[in-house]
Amino acid sequence: MRTPAGYSETQRAADLRTCRAMLAGGSRSFYAASFLLPRRVRDSATALYAFCRLADDAIDVGEGGAEALAQLYDRLDRAYRGNPIDNAADRAFADVVSRYGVPRALPEALIDGFAWDEAERTYETIDELLGYAARVAGTVGAMMSLLMGRREPDVVARACDLGMAMQLTNIARDVGEDARLGRLYLPRAWLREEGLDPDAWLIKPEFTPEIARIIGRLLAVADDLYTRADAGIARLPPGCRPGITAARLLYAEIGREVERRGWDSISSRAVVSGSRKFGLLFTAMNAIARTPAWREAHMIEASRFLIDAAV
């Protein structure tokens, strides 16, 4: 891992401004929470998130396909060789992974998760879905832990828990939107337990009491992961706790909004109001005082390979 040759402070500052502008429009929850992080961590996290955002968009918004995936793996390879493509996010990302010693296996697992999307992989059980969540979001949690100077296995494990919780929340919020694009992330076994045929429902996605129970069940798993993550936040440097708590509260509130709508994320997309976000950010500012004491918990098997890579 090498910092891009000739990467000056002037170029770094300019690239970070570009990355921030990118996230202000496309990753609003992280963007809001990041202002509660120490400047050093905020700048590094901004570069990390911007690269992940562009990588995600290359699959979801671009043409996708094997060629797009090959380009992502090539971009990752170039970043780790200290020769990133001429792009603000790639340059800033290459600098960050070099300075913090981020193992390549972590961002590579993220792109592997995008490959699963491209392959239209389906998930029969919650454990299989957690395997997907570990790749597309647990990876980001693990990398954020390294940016905050924590490599202990139990702390990285809780960071992965937080990332997976956020991904399950996103899935619960976007059930209808995904279904109309022909995607189903809900565990198919859960639909069958409710008497629904997954493929038939995907052809004509409708909100029903059965779907409501499934979405509520998924958010219950997310809530358990959020609770596990709370203890990990207690192990972070004090200055980092408010920002990470803010991200945790903002994402969990999306689930609460889905709940207030009767678990209906088919008819509309749950959105947290600006005033509610402001209140949660205020709550997060007191995170040092309210963060719970450390509690031991088993590692979730889906994220174990990320923890091994990080430490």
Short mmCIF file of C-alpha atoms in Angstrom, two decimals:
data_model
loop_
_atom_site.label_atom_id
_atom_site.label_comp_id
_atom_site.label_asym_id
_atom_site.label_seq_id
_atom_site.Cartn_x
_atom_site.Cartn_y
_atom_site.Cartn_z
CA MET A 1 0.00 0.00 0.00
CA ARG A 2 1.43 3.32 -1.08
CA THR A 3 0.22 6.91 -0.89
CA PRO A 4 -0.15 8.38 -4.40
CA ALA A 5 3.17 9.80 -5.55
CA GLY A 6 3.34 13.57 -5.27
CA TYR A 7 0.03 13.79 -3.41
CA SER A 8 0.28 17.28 -1.95
CA GLU A 9 -1.74 18.80 0.88
CA THR A 10 -3.28 21.19 -1.65
CA GLN A 11 -4.48 18.28 -3.81
CA ARG A 12 -5.68 16.36 -0.76
CA ALA A 13 -7.76 19.34 0.41
CA ALA A 14 -9.26 19.82 -3.05
CA ASP A 15 -10.13 16.12 -3.35
CA LEU A 16 -11.77 16.11 0.07
CA ARG A 17 -13.95 19.08 -0.91
CA THR A 18 -15.09 17.13 -3.96
CA CYS A 19 -15.80 14.06 -1.86
CA ARG A 20 -17.81 16.07 0.67
CA ALA A 21 -19.93 17.63 -2.06
CA MET A 22 -20.61 14.16 -3.46
CA LEU A 23 -21.80 12.82 -0.10
CA ALA A 24 -23.90 15.89 0.72
CA GLY A 25 -26.29 14.87 -2.04
CA GLY A 26 -26.07 11.08 -1.95
CA SER A 27 -25.26 9.96 1.61
CA ARG A 28 -27.09 12.48 3.76
CA SER A 29 -27.24 10.48 6.99
CA PHE A 30 -23.48 9.89 7.00
CA TYR A 31 -22.84 13.47 5.91
CA ALA A 32 -24.83 14.84 8.86
CA ALA A 33 -23.27 12.46 11.39
CA SER A 34 -19.74 13.12 10.14
CA PHE A 35 -19.75 16.67 11.49
CA LEU A 36 -19.63 15.19 15.00
CA LEU A 37 -16.41 13.31 14.24
CA PRO A 38 -12.95 14.73 14.92
CA ARG A 39 -11.61 16.53 11.81
CA ARG A 40 -8.93 13.91 11.08
CA VAL A 41 -11.39 11.01 11.22
CA ARG A 42 -14.08 12.97 9.38
CA ASP A 43 -11.79 13.72 6.44
CA SER A 44 -10.58 10.12 6.18
CA ALA A 45 -14.12 8.74 6.50
CA THR A 46 -15.32 11.15 3.82
CA ALA A 47 -12.72 9.79 1.39
CA LEU A 48 -13.66 6.21 2.29
CA TYR A 49 -17.40 6.77 1.88
CA ALA A 50 -16.95 8.65 -1.40
CA PHE A 51 -15.04 5.75 -2.96
CA CYS A 52 -17.67 3.27 -1.69
CA ARG A 53 -20.46 5.51 -3.03
CA LEU A 54 -18.91 5.69 -6.49
CA ALA A 55 -18.33 1.94 -6.50
CA ASP A 56 -21.96 1.31 -5.58
CA ASP A 57 -23.20 3.73 -8.24
CA ALA A 58 -21.07 2.02 -10.87
CA ILE A 59 -23.23 -1.07 -10.40
CA ASP A 60 -26.63 0.38 -9.43
CA VAL A 61 -26.72 3.54 -11.54
CA GLY A 62 -24.30 2.76 -14.36
CA GLU A 63 -24.55 0.03 -16.95
CA GLY A 64 -23.24 -2.57 -14.51
CA GLY A 65 -22.20 -5.96 -15.81
CA ALA A 66 -18.95 -7.88 -15.75
CA GLU A 67 -17.06 -4.97 -17.32
CA ALA A 68 -18.11 -2.55 -14.56
CA LEU A 69 -17.04 -5.06 -11.91
CA ALA A 70 -13.70 -5.63 -13.62
CA GLN A 71 -13.14 -1.87 -13.64
CA LEU A 72 -13.89 -1.67 -9.92
CA TYR A 73 -11.39 -4.40 -9.09
CA ASP A 74 -8.84 -2.63 -11.30
CA ARG A 75 -9.49 0.70 -9.55
CA LEU A 76 -8.96 -1.03 -6.21
CA ASP A 77 -5.73 -2.59 -7.42
CA ARG A 78 -4.45 0.75 -8.64
CA ALA A 79 -5.36 2.45 -5.38
CA TYR A 80 -3.38 -0.12 -3.41
CA ARG A 81 -0.39 0.28 -5.73
CA GLY A 82 -0.42 4.03 -5.11
CA ASN A 83 -1.41 4.75 -8.71
CA PRO A 84 -5.15 5.57 -8.55
CA ILE A 85 -7.14 6.70 -11.56
CA ASP A 86 -7.45 10.45 -12.08
CA ASN A 87 -10.45 10.87 -9.80
CA ALA A 88 -10.77 12.79 -6.52
CA ALA A 89 -12.38 9.89 -4.63
CA ASP A 90 -9.84 7.33 -5.85
CA ARG A 91 -6.88 9.55 -5.00
CA ALA A 92 -8.23 10.32 -1.52
CA PHE A 93 -9.11 6.65 -0.94
CA ALA A 94 -5.62 5.50 -1.96
CA ASP A 95 -4.14 7.99 0.50
CA VAL A 96 -6.38 6.80 3.34
CA VAL A 97 -5.81 3.05 2.92
CA SER A 98 -2.07 3.69 2.83
CA ARG A 99 -1.95 5.93 5.90
CA TYR A 100 -4.19 3.67 8.02
CA GLY A 101 -3.00 0.29 6.80
CA VAL A 102 -6.46 -0.82 5.67
CA PRO A 103 -6.18 -4.44 4.45
CA ARG A 104 -7.20 -4.84 0.83
CA ALA A 105 -9.46 -7.75 1.80
CA LEU A 106 -11.96 -5.28 3.31
CA PRO A 107 -12.78 -3.08 0.30
CA GLU A 108 -12.40 -6.11 -1.94
CA ALA A 109 -15.17 -7.85 0.04
CA LEU A 110 -17.33 -4.77 -0.53
CA ILE A 111 -16.94 -5.12 -4.29
CA ASP A 112 -17.62 -8.86 -3.94
CA GLY A 113 -20.97 -7.88 -2.42
CA PHE A 114 -21.70 -5.71 -5.46
CA ALA A 115 -20.84 -8.73 -7.59
CA TRP A 116 -23.51 -10.67 -5.72
CA ASP A 117 -26.00 -7.97 -6.71
CA GLU A 118 -24.88 -8.12 -10.31
CA ALA A 119 -25.35 -11.90 -10.26
CA GLU A 120 -28.87 -11.37 -8.83
CA ARG A 121 -28.13 -13.69 -5.96
CA THR A 122 -31.12 -14.53 -3.75
CA TYR A 123 -31.15 -15.17 -0.01
CA GLU A 124 -33.04 -18.08 1.43
CA THR A 125 -32.26 -17.49 5.10
CA ILE A 126 -31.39 -14.61 7.39
CA ASP A 127 -27.87 -16.03 7.75
CA GLU A 128 -27.40 -15.83 3.99
CA LEU A 129 -28.69 -12.26 4.00
CA LEU A 130 -26.25 -11.38 6.80
CA GLY A 131 -23.47 -12.71 4.57
CA TYR A 132 -24.49 -10.14 1.97
CA ALA A 133 -24.86 -7.37 4.55
CA ALA A 134 -21.40 -8.15 5.94
CA ARG A 135 -19.90 -7.53 2.50
CA VAL A 136 -21.73 -4.39 1.43
CA ALA A 137 -21.87 -2.71 4.86
CA GLY A 138 -20.00 -4.65 7.54
CA THR A 139 -16.86 -3.93 5.50
CA VAL A 140 -17.41 -0.19 5.92
CA GLY A 141 -17.85 -0.63 9.68
CA ALA A 142 -14.58 -2.56 9.89
CA MET A 143 -12.72 0.08 7.90
CA MET A 144 -14.17 2.88 10.02
CA SER A 145 -12.92 1.07 13.13
CA LEU A 146 -9.39 1.14 11.71
CA LEU A 147 -9.69 4.85 10.92
CA MET A 148 -10.51 5.43 14.59
CA GLY A 149 -7.47 3.45 15.70
CA ARG A 150 -9.25 0.33 16.99
CA ARG A 151 -8.19 -3.10 15.71
CA GLU A 152 -9.21 -5.31 18.64
CA PRO A 153 -11.34 -8.22 17.36
CA ASP A 154 -14.29 -7.53 19.66
CA VAL A 155 -14.42 -3.84 18.74
CA VAL A 156 -14.16 -4.55 15.00
CA ALA A 157 -16.90 -7.17 15.41
CA ARG A 158 -19.26 -4.57 16.86
CA ALA A 159 -18.39 -2.15 14.05
CA CYS A 160 -19.40 -4.88 11.59
CA ASP A 161 -22.63 -5.37 13.57
CA LEU A 162 -23.43 -1.69 13.12
CA GLY A 163 -22.79 -1.80 9.39
CA MET A 164 -24.98 -4.89 8.99
CA ALA A 165 -27.75 -3.30 11.07
CA MET A 166 -27.73 -0.27 8.78
CA GLN A 167 -27.93 -2.47 5.70
CA LEU A 168 -30.89 -4.44 7.06
CA THR A 169 -32.60 -1.13 7.81
CA ASN A 170 -32.02 -0.02 4.22
CA ILE A 171 -33.43 -3.30 2.94
CA ALA A 172 -36.54 -2.96 5.12
CA ARG A 173 -37.07 0.62 3.94
CA ASP A 174 -36.64 -0.23 0.25
CA VAL A 175 -38.69 -3.43 -0.10
CA GLY A 176 -41.19 -1.88 -2.51
CA GLU A 177 -38.61 0.08 -4.46
CA ASP A 178 -36.40 -2.99 -4.87
CA ALA A 179 -39.33 -5.22 -5.81
CA ARG A 180 -40.34 -2.89 -8.63
CA LEU A 181 -36.79 -3.30 -9.95
CA GLY A 182 -37.15 -7.08 -9.77
CA ARG A 183 -35.07 -7.48 -6.59
CA LEU A 184 -36.00 -9.28 -3.40
CA TYR A 185 -33.64 -9.18 -0.44
CA LEU A 186 -36.06 -10.45 2.22
CA PRO A 187 -35.25 -14.02 3.30
CA ARG A 188 -37.31 -16.20 0.99
CA ALA A 189 -37.87 -18.79 3.71
CA TRP A 190 -39.68 -16.11 5.73
CA LEU A 191 -42.09 -15.46 2.86
CA ARG A 192 -42.83 -19.16 2.57
CA GLU A 193 -43.46 -19.38 6.31
CA GLU A 194 -46.11 -16.69 5.79
CA GLY A 195 -47.70 -18.65 2.94
CA LEU A 196 -46.27 -16.44 0.17
CA ASP A 197 -44.49 -17.58 -2.96
CA PRO A 198 -41.44 -15.28 -3.31
CA ASP A 199 -41.35 -15.30 -7.11
CA ALA A 200 -45.11 -14.75 -7.45
CA TRP A 201 -45.03 -11.89 -4.95
CA LEU A 202 -42.12 -10.29 -6.79
CA ILE A 203 -44.12 -10.25 -10.02
CA LYS A 204 -46.91 -8.34 -8.28
CA PRO A 205 -45.54 -6.79 -5.07
CA GLU A 206 -48.34 -5.75 -2.73
CA PHE A 207 -48.45 -4.75 0.91
CA THR A 208 -50.17 -7.38 3.04
CA PRO A 209 -50.24 -8.30 6.74
CA GLU A 210 -47.82 -11.11 5.92
CA ILE A 211 -45.30 -8.71 4.38
CA ALA A 212 -45.73 -6.38 7.34
CA ARG A 213 -44.75 -9.16 9.72
CA ILE A 214 -41.69 -10.04 7.61
CA ILE A 215 -40.49 -6.44 7.51
CA GLY A 216 -41.05 -6.12 11.25
CA ARG A 217 -39.10 -9.32 11.78
CA LEU A 218 -36.18 -8.02 9.70
CA LEU A 219 -36.10 -4.76 11.65
CA ALA A 220 -36.07 -6.74 14.90
CA VAL A 221 -32.85 -8.41 13.73
CA ALA A 222 -31.47 -4.97 12.88
CA ASP A 223 -32.42 -3.67 16.33
CA ASP A 224 -30.54 -6.53 17.98
CA LEU A 225 -27.47 -5.64 15.92
CA TYR A 226 -27.79 -1.98 16.90
CA THR A 227 -27.88 -3.00 20.55
CA ARG A 228 -24.76 -5.10 20.10
CA ALA A 229 -23.06 -2.17 18.36
CA ASP A 230 -23.86 0.20 21.25
CA ALA A 231 -21.38 -1.62 23.47
CA GLY A 232 -18.70 -1.31 20.80
CA ILE A 233 -19.21 2.44 20.60
CA ALA A 234 -18.18 2.55 24.28
CA ARG A 235 -14.73 1.29 23.24
CA LEU A 236 -14.12 4.01 20.66
CA PRO A 237 -12.03 7.11 21.40
CA PRO A 238 -14.30 9.56 23.27
CA GLY A 239 -14.14 12.13 20.49
CA CYS A 240 -15.46 9.61 17.95
CA ARG A 241 -18.46 8.39 19.95
CA PRO A 242 -20.88 11.24 19.16
CA GLY A 243 -20.42 10.91 15.39
CA ILE A 244 -20.82 7.14 15.35
CA THR A 245 -23.76 7.35 17.74
CA ALA A 246 -25.36 9.90 15.42
CA ALA A 247 -25.04 7.55 12.45
CA ARG A 248 -26.48 4.70 14.52
CA LEU A 249 -29.46 6.79 15.71
CA LEU A 250 -30.21 8.26 12.28
CA TYR A 251 -30.30 4.86 10.59
CA ALA A 252 -32.27 3.18 13.37
CA GLU A 253 -34.83 5.98 13.14
CA ILE A 254 -35.54 4.95 9.55
CA GLY A 255 -36.73 1.64 10.98
CA ARG A 256 -38.88 3.44 13.53
CA GLU A 257 -40.45 5.46 10.70
CA VAL A 258 -41.24 2.24 8.82
CA GLU A 259 -42.82 0.93 12.03
CA ARG A 260 -44.94 4.08 12.40
CA ARG A 261 -46.23 3.44 8.89
CA GLY A 262 -47.44 0.01 9.92
CA TRP A 263 -44.38 -1.70 8.44
CA ASP A 264 -45.52 -0.58 4.96
CA SER A 265 -42.46 0.08 2.85
CA ILE A 266 -44.24 -1.05 -0.31
CA SER A 267 -46.58 1.88 -0.87
CA SER A 268 -44.03 4.58 -0.02
CA ARG A 269 -40.46 5.12 1.18
CA ALA A 270 -39.91 6.08 4.81
CA VAL A 271 -38.08 9.38 5.30
CA VAL A 272 -36.87 10.87 8.59
CA SER A 273 -37.81 14.55 8.88
CA GLY A 274 -35.17 17.25 9.15
CA SER A 275 -36.37 18.28 12.60
CA ARG A 276 -36.16 14.69 13.83
CA LYS A 277 -32.64 14.35 12.44
CA PHE A 278 -31.61 17.53 14.25
CA GLY A 279 -32.97 16.14 17.52
CA LEU A 280 -31.06 12.90 17.07
CA LEU A 281 -27.84 14.79 16.34
CA PHE A 282 -28.35 16.74 19.56
CA THR A 283 -28.83 13.47 21.45
CA ALA A 284 -25.66 12.07 19.90
CA MET A 285 -23.63 15.03 21.16
CA ASN A 286 -24.10 13.61 24.67
CA ALA A 287 -22.89 10.17 23.59
CA ILE A 288 -19.89 10.07 25.92
CA ALA A 289 -22.14 10.26 28.95
CA ARG A 290 -24.80 7.83 27.72
CA THR A 291 -22.78 5.10 26.00
CA PRO A 292 -23.33 1.76 27.80
CA ALA A 293 -20.59 -0.26 29.41
CA TRP A 294 -18.87 -3.02 27.45
CA ARG A 295 -20.65 -6.35 27.20
CA GLU A 296 -19.25 -9.51 25.72
CA ALA A 297 -21.13 -11.10 22.83
CA HIS A 298 -20.36 -13.83 20.32
CA MET A 299 -19.09 -12.86 16.89
CA ILE A 300 -21.56 -13.28 14.06
CA GLU A 301 -20.19 -15.87 11.68
CA ALA A 302 -21.04 -13.82 8.59
CA SER A 303 -18.54 -11.13 9.54
CA ARG A 304 -15.78 -13.28 11.02
CA PHE A 305 -13.64 -13.12 7.86
CA LEU A 306 -13.74 -9.32 8.00
CA ILE A 307 -12.62 -9.30 11.62
CA ASP A 308 -9.77 -11.68 10.82
CA ALA A 309 -8.64 -9.43 7.98
CA ALA A 310 -8.84 -6.25 10.04
CA VAL A 311 -6.79 -7.46 12.98
#
